[in-house]
Short mmCIF file of C-alpha atoms in Angstrom, two decimals:
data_model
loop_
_atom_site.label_atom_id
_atom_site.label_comp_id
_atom_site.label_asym_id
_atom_site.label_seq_id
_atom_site.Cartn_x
_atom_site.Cartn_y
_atom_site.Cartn_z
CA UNK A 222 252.75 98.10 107.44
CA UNK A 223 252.40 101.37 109.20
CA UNK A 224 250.06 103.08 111.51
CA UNK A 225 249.00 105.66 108.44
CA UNK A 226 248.49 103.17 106.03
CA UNK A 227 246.11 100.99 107.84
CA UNK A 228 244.40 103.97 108.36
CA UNK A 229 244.30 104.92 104.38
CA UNK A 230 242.87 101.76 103.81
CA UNK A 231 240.36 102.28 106.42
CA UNK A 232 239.49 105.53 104.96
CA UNK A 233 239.61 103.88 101.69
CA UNK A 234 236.84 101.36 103.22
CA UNK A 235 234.62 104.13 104.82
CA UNK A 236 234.78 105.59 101.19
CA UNK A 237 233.38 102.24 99.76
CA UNK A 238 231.07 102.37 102.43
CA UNK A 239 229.80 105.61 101.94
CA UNK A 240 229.33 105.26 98.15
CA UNK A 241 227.76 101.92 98.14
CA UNK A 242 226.01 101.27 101.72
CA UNK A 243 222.31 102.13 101.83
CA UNK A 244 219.56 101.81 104.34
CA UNK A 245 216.17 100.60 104.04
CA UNK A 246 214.18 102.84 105.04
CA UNK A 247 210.57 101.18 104.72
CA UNK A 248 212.72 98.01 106.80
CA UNK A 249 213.94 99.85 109.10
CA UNK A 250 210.68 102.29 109.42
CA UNK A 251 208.98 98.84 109.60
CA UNK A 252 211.20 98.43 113.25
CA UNK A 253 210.17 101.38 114.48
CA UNK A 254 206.43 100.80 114.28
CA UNK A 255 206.68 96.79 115.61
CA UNK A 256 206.46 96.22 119.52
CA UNK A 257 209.58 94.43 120.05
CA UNK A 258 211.99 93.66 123.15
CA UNK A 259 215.48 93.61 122.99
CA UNK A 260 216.96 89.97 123.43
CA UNK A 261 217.97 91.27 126.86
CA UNK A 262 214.56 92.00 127.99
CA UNK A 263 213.11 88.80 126.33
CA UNK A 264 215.62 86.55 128.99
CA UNK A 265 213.43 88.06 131.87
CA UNK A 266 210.17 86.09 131.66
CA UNK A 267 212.69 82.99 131.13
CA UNK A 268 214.02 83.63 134.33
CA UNK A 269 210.98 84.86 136.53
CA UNK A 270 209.48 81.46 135.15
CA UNK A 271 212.10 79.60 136.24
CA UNK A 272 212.35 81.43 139.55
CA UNK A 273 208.95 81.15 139.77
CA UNK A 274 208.17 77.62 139.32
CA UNK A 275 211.58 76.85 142.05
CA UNK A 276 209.87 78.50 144.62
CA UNK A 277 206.85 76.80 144.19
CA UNK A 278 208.38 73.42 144.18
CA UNK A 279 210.62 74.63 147.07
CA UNK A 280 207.45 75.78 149.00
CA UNK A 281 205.40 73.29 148.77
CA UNK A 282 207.78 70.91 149.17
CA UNK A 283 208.66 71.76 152.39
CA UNK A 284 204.95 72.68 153.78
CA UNK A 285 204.52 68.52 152.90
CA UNK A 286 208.09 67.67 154.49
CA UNK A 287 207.84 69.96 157.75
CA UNK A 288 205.09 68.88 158.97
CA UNK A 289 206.53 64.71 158.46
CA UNK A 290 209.24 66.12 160.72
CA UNK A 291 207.47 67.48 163.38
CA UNK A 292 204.64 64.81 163.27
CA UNK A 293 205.30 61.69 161.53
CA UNK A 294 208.91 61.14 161.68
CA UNK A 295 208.81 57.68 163.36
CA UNK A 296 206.53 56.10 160.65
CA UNK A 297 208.46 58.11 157.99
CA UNK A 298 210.98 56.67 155.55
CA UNK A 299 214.24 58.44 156.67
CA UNK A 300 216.08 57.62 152.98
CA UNK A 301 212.77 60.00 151.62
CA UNK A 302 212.36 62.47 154.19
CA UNK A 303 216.38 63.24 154.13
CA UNK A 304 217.28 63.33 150.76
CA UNK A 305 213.87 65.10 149.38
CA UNK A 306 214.89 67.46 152.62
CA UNK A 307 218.76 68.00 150.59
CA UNK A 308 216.82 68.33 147.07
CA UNK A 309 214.60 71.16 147.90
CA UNK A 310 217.75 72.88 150.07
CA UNK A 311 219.96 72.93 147.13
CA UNK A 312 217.11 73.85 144.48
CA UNK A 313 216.64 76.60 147.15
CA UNK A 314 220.32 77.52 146.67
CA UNK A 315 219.69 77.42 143.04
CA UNK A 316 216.64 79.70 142.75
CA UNK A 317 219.13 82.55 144.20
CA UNK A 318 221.23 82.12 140.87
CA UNK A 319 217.77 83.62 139.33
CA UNK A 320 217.42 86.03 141.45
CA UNK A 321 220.73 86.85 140.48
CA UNK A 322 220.09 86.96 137.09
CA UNK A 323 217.85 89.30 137.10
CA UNK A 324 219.24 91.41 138.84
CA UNK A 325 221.78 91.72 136.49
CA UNK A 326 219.08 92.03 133.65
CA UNK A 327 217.56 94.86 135.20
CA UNK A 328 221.24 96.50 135.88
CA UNK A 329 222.76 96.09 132.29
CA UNK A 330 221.78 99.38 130.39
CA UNK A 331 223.00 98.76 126.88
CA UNK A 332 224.17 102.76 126.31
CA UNK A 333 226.46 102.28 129.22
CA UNK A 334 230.45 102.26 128.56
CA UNK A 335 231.22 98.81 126.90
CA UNK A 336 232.97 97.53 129.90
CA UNK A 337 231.01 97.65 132.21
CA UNK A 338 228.06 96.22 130.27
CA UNK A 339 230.33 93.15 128.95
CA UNK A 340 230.76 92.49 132.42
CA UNK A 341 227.16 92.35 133.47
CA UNK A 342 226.09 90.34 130.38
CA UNK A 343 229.34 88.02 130.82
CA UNK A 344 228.46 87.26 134.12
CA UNK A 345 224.70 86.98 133.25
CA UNK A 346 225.89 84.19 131.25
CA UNK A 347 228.64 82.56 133.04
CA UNK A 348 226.31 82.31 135.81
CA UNK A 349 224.14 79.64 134.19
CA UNK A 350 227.39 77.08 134.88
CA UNK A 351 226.68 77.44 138.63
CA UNK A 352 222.64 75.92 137.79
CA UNK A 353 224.40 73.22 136.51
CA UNK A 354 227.05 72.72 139.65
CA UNK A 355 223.55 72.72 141.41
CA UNK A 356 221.90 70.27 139.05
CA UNK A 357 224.62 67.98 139.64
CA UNK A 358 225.00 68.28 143.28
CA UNK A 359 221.15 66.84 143.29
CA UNK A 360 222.52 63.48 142.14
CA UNK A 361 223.40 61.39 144.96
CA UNK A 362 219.80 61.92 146.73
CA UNK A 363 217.68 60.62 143.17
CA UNK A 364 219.77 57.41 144.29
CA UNK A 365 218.25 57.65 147.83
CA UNK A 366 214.84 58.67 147.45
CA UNK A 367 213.20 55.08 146.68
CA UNK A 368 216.05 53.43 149.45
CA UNK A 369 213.24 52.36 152.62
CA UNK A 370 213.93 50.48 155.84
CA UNK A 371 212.80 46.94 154.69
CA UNK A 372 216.13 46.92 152.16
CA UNK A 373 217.62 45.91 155.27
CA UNK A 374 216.34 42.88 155.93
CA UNK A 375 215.16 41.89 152.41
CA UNK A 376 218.69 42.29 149.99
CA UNK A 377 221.99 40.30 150.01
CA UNK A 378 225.31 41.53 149.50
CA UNK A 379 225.39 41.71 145.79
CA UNK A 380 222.06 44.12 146.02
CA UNK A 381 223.91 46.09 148.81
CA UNK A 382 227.43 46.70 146.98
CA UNK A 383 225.31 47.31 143.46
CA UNK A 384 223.45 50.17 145.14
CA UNK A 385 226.17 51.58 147.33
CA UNK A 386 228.35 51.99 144.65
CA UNK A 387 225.56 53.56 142.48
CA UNK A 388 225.73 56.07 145.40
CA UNK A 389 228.85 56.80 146.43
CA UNK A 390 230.00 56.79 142.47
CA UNK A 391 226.90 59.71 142.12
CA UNK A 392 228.16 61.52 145.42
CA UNK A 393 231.73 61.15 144.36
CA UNK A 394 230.64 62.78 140.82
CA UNK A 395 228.54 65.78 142.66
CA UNK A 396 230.85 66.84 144.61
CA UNK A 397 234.01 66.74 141.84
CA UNK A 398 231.62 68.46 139.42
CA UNK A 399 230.86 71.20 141.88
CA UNK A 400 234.32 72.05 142.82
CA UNK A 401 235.53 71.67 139.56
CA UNK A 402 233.26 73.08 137.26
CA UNK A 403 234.74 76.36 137.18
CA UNK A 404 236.05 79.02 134.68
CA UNK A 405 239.61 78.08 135.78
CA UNK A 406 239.15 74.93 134.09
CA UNK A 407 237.71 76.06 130.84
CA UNK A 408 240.43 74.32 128.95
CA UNK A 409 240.12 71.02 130.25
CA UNK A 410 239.32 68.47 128.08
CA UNK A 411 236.58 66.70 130.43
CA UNK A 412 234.93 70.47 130.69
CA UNK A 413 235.00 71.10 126.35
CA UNK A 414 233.45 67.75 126.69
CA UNK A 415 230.77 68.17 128.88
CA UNK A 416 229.98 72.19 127.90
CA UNK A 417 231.33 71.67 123.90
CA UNK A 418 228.11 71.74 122.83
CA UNK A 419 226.77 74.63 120.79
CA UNK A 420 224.23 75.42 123.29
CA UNK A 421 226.86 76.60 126.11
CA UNK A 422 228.98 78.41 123.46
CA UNK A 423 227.83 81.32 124.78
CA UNK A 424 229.13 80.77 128.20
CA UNK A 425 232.44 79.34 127.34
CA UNK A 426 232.70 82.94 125.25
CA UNK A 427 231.35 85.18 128.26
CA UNK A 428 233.98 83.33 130.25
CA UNK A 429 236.54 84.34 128.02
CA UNK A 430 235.77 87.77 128.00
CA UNK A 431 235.60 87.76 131.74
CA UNK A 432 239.26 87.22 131.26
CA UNK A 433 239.79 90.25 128.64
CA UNK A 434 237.88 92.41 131.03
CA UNK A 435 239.79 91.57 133.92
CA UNK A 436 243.19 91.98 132.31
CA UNK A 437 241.97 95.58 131.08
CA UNK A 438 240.43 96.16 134.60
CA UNK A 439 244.16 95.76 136.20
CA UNK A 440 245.75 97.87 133.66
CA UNK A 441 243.08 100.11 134.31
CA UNK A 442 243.79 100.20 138.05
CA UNK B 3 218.43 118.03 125.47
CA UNK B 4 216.51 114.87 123.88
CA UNK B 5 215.97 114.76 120.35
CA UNK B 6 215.21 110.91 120.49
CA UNK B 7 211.34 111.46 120.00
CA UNK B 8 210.37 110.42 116.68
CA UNK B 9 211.29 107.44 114.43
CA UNK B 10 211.83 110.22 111.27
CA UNK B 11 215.00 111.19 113.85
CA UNK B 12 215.78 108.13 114.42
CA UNK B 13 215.81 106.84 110.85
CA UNK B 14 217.40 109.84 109.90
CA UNK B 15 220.09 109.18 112.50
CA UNK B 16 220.72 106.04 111.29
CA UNK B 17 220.82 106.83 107.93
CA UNK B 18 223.57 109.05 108.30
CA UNK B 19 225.43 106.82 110.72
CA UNK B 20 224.78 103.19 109.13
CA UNK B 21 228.43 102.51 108.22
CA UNK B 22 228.78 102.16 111.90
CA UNK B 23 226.35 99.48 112.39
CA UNK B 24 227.82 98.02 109.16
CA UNK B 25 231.42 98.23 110.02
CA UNK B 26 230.94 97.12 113.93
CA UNK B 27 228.60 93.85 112.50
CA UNK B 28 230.92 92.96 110.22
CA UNK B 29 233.72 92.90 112.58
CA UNK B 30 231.81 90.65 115.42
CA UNK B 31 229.83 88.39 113.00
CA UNK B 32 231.25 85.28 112.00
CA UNK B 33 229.23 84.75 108.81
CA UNK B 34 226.69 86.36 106.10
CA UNK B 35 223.91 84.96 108.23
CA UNK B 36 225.32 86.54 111.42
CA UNK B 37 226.02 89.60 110.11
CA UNK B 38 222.12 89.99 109.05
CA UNK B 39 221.07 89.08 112.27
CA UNK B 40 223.28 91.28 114.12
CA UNK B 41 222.71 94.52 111.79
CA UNK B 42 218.82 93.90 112.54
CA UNK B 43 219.34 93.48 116.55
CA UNK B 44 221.52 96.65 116.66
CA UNK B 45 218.96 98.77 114.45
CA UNK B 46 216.57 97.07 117.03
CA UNK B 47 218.48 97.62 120.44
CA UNK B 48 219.23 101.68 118.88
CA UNK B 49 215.67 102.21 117.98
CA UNK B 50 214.77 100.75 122.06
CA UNK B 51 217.31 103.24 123.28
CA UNK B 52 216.79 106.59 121.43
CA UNK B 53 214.66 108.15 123.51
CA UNK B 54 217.24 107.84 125.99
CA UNK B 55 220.03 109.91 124.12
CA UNK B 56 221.19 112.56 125.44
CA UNK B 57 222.78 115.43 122.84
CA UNK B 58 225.45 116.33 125.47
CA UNK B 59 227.27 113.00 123.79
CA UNK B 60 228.01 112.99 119.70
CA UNK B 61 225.39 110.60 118.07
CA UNK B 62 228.45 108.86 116.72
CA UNK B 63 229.84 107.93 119.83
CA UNK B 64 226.69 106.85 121.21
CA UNK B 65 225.88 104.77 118.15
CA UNK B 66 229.31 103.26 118.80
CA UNK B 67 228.69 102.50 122.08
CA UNK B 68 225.76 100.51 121.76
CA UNK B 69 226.90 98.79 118.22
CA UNK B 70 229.87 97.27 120.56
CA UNK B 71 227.79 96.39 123.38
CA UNK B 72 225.34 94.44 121.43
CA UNK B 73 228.14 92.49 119.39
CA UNK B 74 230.09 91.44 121.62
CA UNK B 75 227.83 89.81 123.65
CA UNK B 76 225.68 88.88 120.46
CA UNK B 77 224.98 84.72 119.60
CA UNK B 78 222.71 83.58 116.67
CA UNK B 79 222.06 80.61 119.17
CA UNK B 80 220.36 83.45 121.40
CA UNK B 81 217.96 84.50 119.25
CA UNK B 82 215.03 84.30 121.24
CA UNK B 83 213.46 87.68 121.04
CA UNK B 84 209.18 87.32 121.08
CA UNK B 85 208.07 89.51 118.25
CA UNK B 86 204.82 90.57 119.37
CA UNK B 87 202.79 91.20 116.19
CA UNK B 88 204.67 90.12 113.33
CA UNK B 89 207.99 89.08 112.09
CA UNK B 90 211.31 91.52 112.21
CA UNK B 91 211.87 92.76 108.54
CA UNK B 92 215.13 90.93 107.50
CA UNK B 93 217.15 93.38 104.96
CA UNK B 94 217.94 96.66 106.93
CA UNK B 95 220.86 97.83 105.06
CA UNK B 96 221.70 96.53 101.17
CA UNK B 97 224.86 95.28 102.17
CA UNK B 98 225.58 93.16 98.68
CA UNK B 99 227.22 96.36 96.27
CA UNK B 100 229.52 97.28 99.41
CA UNK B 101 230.42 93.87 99.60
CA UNK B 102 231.47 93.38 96.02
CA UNK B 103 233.00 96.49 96.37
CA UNK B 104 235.64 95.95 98.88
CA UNK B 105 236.27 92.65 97.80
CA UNK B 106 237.66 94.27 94.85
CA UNK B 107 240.48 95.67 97.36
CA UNK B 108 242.54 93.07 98.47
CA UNK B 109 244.39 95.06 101.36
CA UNK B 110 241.27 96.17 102.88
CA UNK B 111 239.50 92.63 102.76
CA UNK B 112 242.98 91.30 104.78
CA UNK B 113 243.13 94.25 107.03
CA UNK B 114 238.86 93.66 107.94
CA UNK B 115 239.96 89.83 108.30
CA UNK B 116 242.79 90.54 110.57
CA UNK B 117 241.19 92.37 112.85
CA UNK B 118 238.16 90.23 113.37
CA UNK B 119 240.75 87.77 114.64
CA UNK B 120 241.74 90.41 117.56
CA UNK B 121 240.62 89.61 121.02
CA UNK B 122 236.69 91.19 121.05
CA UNK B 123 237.67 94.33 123.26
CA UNK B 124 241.17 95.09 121.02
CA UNK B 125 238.72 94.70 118.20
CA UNK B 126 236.54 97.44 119.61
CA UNK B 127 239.72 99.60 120.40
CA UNK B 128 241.10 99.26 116.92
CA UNK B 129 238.08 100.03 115.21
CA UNK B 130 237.35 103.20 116.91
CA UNK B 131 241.03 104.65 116.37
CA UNK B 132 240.70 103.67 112.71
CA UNK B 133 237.90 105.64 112.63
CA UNK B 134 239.69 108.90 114.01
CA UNK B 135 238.31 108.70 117.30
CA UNK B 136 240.47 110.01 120.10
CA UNK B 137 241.63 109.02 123.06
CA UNK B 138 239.03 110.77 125.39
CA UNK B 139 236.28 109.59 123.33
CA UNK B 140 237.78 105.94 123.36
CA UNK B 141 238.02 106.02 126.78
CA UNK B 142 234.58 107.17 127.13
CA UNK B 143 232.86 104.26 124.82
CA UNK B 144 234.85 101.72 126.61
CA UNK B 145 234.50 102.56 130.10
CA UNK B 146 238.75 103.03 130.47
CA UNK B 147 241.20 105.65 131.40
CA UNK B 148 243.48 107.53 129.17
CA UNK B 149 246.00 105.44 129.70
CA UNK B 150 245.06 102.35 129.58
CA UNK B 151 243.60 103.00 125.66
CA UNK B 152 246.71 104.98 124.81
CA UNK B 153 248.56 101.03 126.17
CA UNK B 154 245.99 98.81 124.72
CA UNK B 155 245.94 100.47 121.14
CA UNK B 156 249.43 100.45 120.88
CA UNK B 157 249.69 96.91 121.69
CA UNK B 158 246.36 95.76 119.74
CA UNK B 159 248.02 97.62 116.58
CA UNK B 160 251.36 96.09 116.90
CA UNK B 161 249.65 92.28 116.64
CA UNK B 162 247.80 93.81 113.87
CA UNK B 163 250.68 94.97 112.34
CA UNK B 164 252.88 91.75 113.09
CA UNK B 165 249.40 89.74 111.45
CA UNK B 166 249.32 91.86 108.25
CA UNK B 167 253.51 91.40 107.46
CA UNK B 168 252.95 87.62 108.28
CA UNK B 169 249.80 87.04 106.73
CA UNK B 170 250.30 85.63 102.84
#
């Protein structure tokens, strides 16, 4: 088929349009009069919450560890102190990602040329994968938090291996996760597994147009 | 010069403009439900922005602009807007006659179906030189140069093209 005629039957489809398409105007005068935020603007609170609430936890947390440093740290159980020390630095590295966020909420201006907003709102989105590289770096230390000095003395072997390998299995799967999860990998079978899931459609899309954007951004260049 | 300043513009506006927001949702949507959903977040997200046209750009183009921004970023999953006092009225534009209508033409329900299964920025690029716009003014709503629409809607319509002759 040729350029024209696509373009006959597009005209032929602005004609249906035009004969048959009408607006509702008590609807849409309805819109007009109702306070209402764009779905942009309504992922703001969400993330000042979120931000929020980290830097509490990330505040106080360290005004009750800090001073067990400085003071107590003889007396203190080390396996605690350490990894609840590694927990709040990595949430800390997380809250950033929120910052981030919103940032990039305030930036996007949906009347600006398409590229450049896709790009904001695409990396708005693919953004959430690096909360969870941070969610899963934080698993080794929920294996260490309850670990004390007395474990020493008190377990046998068995008790020893069985928690080790808890631990070094967790590590192992923090620090894979965090170097792999990555838009390179996308189509990976273990990825589709762990991000299939309706809810981080979204992502896997922005990730994909990423990819669109960047190949027009060479051409562009 | 603004004239965004009073919803009678606005809904006049969009009156005269709607088979954008039709055509645009019905290219990004991936079902009925969608579509609804997406026709009322654009009417929403244009409403939120009117008061920042500017006349210097055609209302067209600006409609355009913002139909395509909100699409392709647009998930039913997302829907998480707070309405403040009440719910969002659900049928903005009778959509049921025009889509009787053009299933009635064959061709044009195949060429609407082939092009929702271009890439989402090709999409955009197709749709707006179907609908006369030139290259300047594509190159405008999409943020690119000259060039690179002139490259990108030659190639976009030749996988349409290759789609339509292979598609039974």
């Amino acid at each position: 088929m040729k350029e024209p005629e696509f373009e006959e039957l597009w005209k032929s489809y602005d004609k249906k349009l035009e004969e048959n398409l009408s607006l509702n105007k008590k609807n849409a005068r309805d819109i007009t009069s109702l306070k209402v935020q764009s779905l942009l603007s309504s992922m703001r609170p969400v993330k000042l919450f979120a931000l929020i609430t980290g830097l509490l936890w990330v505040g106080i947390g360290f005004l009750i560890i800090i001073p067990i440093f400085l003071y107590g740290f003889e007396s203190a159980n080390k396996f605690f102190l350490f990894s609840a020390t590694i927990q709040l630095t990595v949430t800390a590295a997380g809250l950033w990602i929120y910052l981030y966020q919103l940032i990039l909420i305030n930036q996007t201006d949906i009347t600006e040329p398409v590229l450049e907003t896709q790009k904001r709102l695409a990396k708005l989105k693919s953004s959430t994968l690096w909360v969870a590289q941070i969610m899963f770096l934080q698993l080794p230390v929920w294996t260490t938090f309850w670990w004390n000095e007395t474990m020493f003395n008190e377990w046998n072997l068995i008790q020893w291996s069985i928690a080790l390998t808890v631990t070094l299995l967790a590590l192992y799967a923090a620090v894979w996760l965090f170097i792999n999860i990555d838009e390179s990998n996308k189509d990976k079978k273990w990825f589709q597994l762990l991000f299939g899931d309706q809810e981080w459609s979204p992502i896997i899309h922005s990730i994909e147009l990423i990819e669109q954007i960047q190949e027009y951004n060479d051409e562009n260049k | 010069m603004h004239v965004g300043n009073n919803s009678e513009d606005f809904l006049n506006a969009l009156a005269s403009h709607k088979g954008i927001v039709y055509k645009v949702a019905n290219s990004y949507s991936r079902n009925d439900a969608s579509k609804k959903d997406l026709i009322q977040e654009i009417i929403v997200q244009l409403w939120l922005s009117f008061d920042k046209y500017d006349d210097d750009y055609k209302l067209s183009t600006w409609i355009y602009r913002i139909a395509l921004n909100v699409s392709i970023s647009y998930y039913r999953k997302e829907k998480r807007r707070r309405v403040i006092s009440q719910p969002l009225p659900d049928e903005l534009l009778h959509i049921d006659t025009v889509e009787k209508e053009v299933s009635k033409q064959p061709e044009v329900e195949k060429l609407q179906r082939l092009i929702k299964e271009l890439k989402e920025l090709d999409r955009a690029i197709i749709m707006l030189s179907l609908d006369g716009y030139d290259q300047q003014e594509i190159a405008d709503i999409m943020g690119i140069s000259v060039t690179n629409v002139s490259t990108r809607k030659s190639r976009a319509k030749k996988k349409l093209r290759q789609k339509f002759e292979t598609d039974t």
